[in-house]
PDB file of C-alpha atoms in Angstrom:
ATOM      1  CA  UNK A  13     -10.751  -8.567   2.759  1.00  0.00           C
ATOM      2  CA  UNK A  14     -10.003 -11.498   1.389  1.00  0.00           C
ATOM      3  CA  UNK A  15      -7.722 -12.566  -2.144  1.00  0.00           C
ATOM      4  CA  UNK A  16      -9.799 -14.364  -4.659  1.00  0.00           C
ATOM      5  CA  UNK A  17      -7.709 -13.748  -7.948  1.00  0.00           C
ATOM      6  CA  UNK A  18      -4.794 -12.406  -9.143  1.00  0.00           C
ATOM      7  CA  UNK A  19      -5.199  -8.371  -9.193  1.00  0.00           C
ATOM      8  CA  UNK A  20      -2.317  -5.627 -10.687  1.00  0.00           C
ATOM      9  CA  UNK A  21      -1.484  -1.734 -10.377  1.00  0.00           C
ATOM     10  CA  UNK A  22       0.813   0.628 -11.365  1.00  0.00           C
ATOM     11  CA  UNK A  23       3.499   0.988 -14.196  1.00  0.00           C
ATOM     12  CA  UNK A  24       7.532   0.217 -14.554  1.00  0.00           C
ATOM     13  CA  UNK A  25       7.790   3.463 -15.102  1.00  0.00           C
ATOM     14  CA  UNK A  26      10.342   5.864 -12.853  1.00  0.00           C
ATOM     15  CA  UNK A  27       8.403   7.481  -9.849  1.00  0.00           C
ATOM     16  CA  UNK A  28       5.664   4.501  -9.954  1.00  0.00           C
ATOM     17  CA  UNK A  29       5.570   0.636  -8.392  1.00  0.00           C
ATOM     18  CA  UNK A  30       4.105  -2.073  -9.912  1.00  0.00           C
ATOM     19  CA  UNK A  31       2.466  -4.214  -7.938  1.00  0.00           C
ATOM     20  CA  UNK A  32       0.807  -7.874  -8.232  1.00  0.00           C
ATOM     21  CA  UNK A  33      -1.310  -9.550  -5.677  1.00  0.00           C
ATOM     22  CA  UNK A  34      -2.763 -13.137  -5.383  1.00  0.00           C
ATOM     23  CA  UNK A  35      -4.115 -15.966  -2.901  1.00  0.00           C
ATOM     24  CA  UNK A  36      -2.356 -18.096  -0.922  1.00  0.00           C
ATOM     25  CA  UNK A  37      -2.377 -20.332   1.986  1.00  0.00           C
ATOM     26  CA  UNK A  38       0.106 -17.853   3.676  1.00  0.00           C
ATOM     27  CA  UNK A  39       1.791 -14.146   3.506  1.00  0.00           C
ATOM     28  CA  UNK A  40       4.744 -13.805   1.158  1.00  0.00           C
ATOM     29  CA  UNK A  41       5.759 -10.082   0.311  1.00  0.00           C
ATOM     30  CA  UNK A  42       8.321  -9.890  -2.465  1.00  0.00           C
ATOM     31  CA  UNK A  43      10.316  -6.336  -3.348  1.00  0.00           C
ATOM     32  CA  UNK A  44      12.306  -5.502  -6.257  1.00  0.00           C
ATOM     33  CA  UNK A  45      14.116  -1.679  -6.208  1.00  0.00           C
ATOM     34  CA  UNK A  46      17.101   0.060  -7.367  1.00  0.00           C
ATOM     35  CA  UNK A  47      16.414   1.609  -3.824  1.00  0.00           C
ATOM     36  CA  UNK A  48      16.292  -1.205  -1.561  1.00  0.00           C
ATOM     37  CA  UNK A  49      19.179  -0.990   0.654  1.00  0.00           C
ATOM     38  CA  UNK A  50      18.041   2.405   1.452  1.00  0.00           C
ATOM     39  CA  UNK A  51      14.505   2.016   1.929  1.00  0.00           C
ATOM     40  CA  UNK A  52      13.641  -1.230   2.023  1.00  0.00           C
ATOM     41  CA  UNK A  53      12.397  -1.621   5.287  1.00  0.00           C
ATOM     42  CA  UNK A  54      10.420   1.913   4.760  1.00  0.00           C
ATOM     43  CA  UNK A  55       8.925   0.321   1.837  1.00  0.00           C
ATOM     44  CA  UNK A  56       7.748  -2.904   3.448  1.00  0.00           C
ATOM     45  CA  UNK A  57       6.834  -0.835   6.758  1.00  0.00           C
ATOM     46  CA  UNK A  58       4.131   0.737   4.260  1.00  0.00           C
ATOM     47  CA  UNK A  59       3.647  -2.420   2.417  1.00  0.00           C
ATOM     48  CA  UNK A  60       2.213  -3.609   6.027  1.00  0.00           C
ATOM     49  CA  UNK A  61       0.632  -1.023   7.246  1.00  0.00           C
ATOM     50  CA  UNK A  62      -1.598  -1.256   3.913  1.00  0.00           C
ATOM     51  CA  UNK A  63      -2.218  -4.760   4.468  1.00  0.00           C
ATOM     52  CA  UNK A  64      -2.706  -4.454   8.291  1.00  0.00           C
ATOM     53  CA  UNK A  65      -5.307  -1.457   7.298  1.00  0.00           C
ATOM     54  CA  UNK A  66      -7.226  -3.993   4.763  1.00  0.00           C
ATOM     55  CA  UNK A  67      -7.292  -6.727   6.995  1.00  0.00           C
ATOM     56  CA  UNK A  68      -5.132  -8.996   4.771  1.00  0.00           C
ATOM     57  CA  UNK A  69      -3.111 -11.898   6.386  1.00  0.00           C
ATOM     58  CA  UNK A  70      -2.345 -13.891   3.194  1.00  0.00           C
ATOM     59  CA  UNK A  71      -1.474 -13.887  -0.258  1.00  0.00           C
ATOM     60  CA  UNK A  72       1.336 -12.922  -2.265  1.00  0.00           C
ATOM     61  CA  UNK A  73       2.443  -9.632  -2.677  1.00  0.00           C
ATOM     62  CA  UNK A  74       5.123  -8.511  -5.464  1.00  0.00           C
ATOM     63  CA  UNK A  75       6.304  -4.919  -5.590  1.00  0.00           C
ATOM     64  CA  UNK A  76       8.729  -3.894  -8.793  1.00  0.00           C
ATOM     65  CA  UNK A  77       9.418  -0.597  -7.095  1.00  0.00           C
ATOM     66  CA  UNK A  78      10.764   2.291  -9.376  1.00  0.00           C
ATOM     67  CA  UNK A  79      11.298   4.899  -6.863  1.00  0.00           C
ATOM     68  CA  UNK A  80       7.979   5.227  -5.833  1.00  0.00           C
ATOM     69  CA  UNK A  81       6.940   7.699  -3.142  1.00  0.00           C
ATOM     70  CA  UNK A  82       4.984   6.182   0.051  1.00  0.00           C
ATOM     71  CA  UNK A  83       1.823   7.389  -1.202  1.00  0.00           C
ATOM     72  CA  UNK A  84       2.227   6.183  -4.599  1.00  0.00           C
ATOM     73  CA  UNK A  85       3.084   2.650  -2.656  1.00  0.00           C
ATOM     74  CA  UNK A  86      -0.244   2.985  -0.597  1.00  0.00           C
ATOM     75  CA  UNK A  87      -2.504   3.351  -3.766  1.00  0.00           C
ATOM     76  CA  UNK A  88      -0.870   1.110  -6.077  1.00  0.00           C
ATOM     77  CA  UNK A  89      -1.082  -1.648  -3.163  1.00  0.00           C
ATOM     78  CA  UNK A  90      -4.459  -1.180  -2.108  1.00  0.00           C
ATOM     79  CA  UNK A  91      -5.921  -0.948  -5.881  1.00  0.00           C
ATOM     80  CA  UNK A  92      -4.159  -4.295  -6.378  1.00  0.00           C
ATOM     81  CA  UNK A  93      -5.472  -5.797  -3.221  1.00  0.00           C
ATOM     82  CA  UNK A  94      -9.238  -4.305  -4.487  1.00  0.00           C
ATOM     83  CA  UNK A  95      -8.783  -5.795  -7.624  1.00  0.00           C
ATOM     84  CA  UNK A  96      -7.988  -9.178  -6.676  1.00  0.00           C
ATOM     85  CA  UNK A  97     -10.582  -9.058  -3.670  1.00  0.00           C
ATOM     86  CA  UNK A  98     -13.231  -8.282  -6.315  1.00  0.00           C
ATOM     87  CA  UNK A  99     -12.172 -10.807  -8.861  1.00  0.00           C
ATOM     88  CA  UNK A 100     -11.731  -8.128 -11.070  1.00  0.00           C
ATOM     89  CA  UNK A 101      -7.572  -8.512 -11.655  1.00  0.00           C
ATOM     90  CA  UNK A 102      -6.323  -6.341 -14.031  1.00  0.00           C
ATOM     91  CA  UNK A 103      -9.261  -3.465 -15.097  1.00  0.00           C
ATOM     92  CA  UNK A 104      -7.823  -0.138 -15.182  1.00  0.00           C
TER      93      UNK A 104
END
C-alpha cells in the first residue's frame, strides 16, 4: 500500500483517536495523548504493527489520541491509511 493523498479518521472525542495520514519521502509517526507516559510505547507498538500489516514504510502519521482503546487505534489507523491509499482523504 502505498500514500497518495492526505487521508483522516476518527473524532477528538474521549474514547476515540484522530488520526491523519500523508506521503512522504520517509516514516514520521507523531502522538499526541493525555496518556502518553503510560502508554505511549503500547500505542506506537500498535501504530506499527498496523503499518507493518499494510505494508507501509513511509508517510506521515499523526495520532491526537483521546484515550483510545487498541482496537479503536487499529481501525482509525488503517481507515486513514485506506483513505489516503485510495485518494479518497476525508469521505466518511
Amino acid at each position: 500500500m502505498e500514500l497518495i493523498a492526505k487521508g483522516r479518521a476518527g473524532t477528538l472525542e474521549s474514547g476515540d483517536v484522530f488520526v491523519t495520514v500523508q506521503p512522504s519521502d520517509r516514516l514520521t509517526i507523531n502522538l499526541e495523548s493525555p496518556v502518553k507516559d503510560a502508554y505511549g510505547p503500547a500505542i506506537l507498538e500498535t501504530v506499527d504493527q498496523v503499518l507493518n500489516e499494510l505494508g507501509i514504510q513511509k508517510g506521515i502519521i499523526d495520532l491526537a489520541d483521546q484515550g483510545a482503546l487498541d482496537c479503536t487505534i487499529r481501525a482509525r489507523l488503517a481507515t486513514a491509511l485506506r483513505r489516503a491509499s485510495e485518494g479518497g482523504g476525508d469521505d466518511e
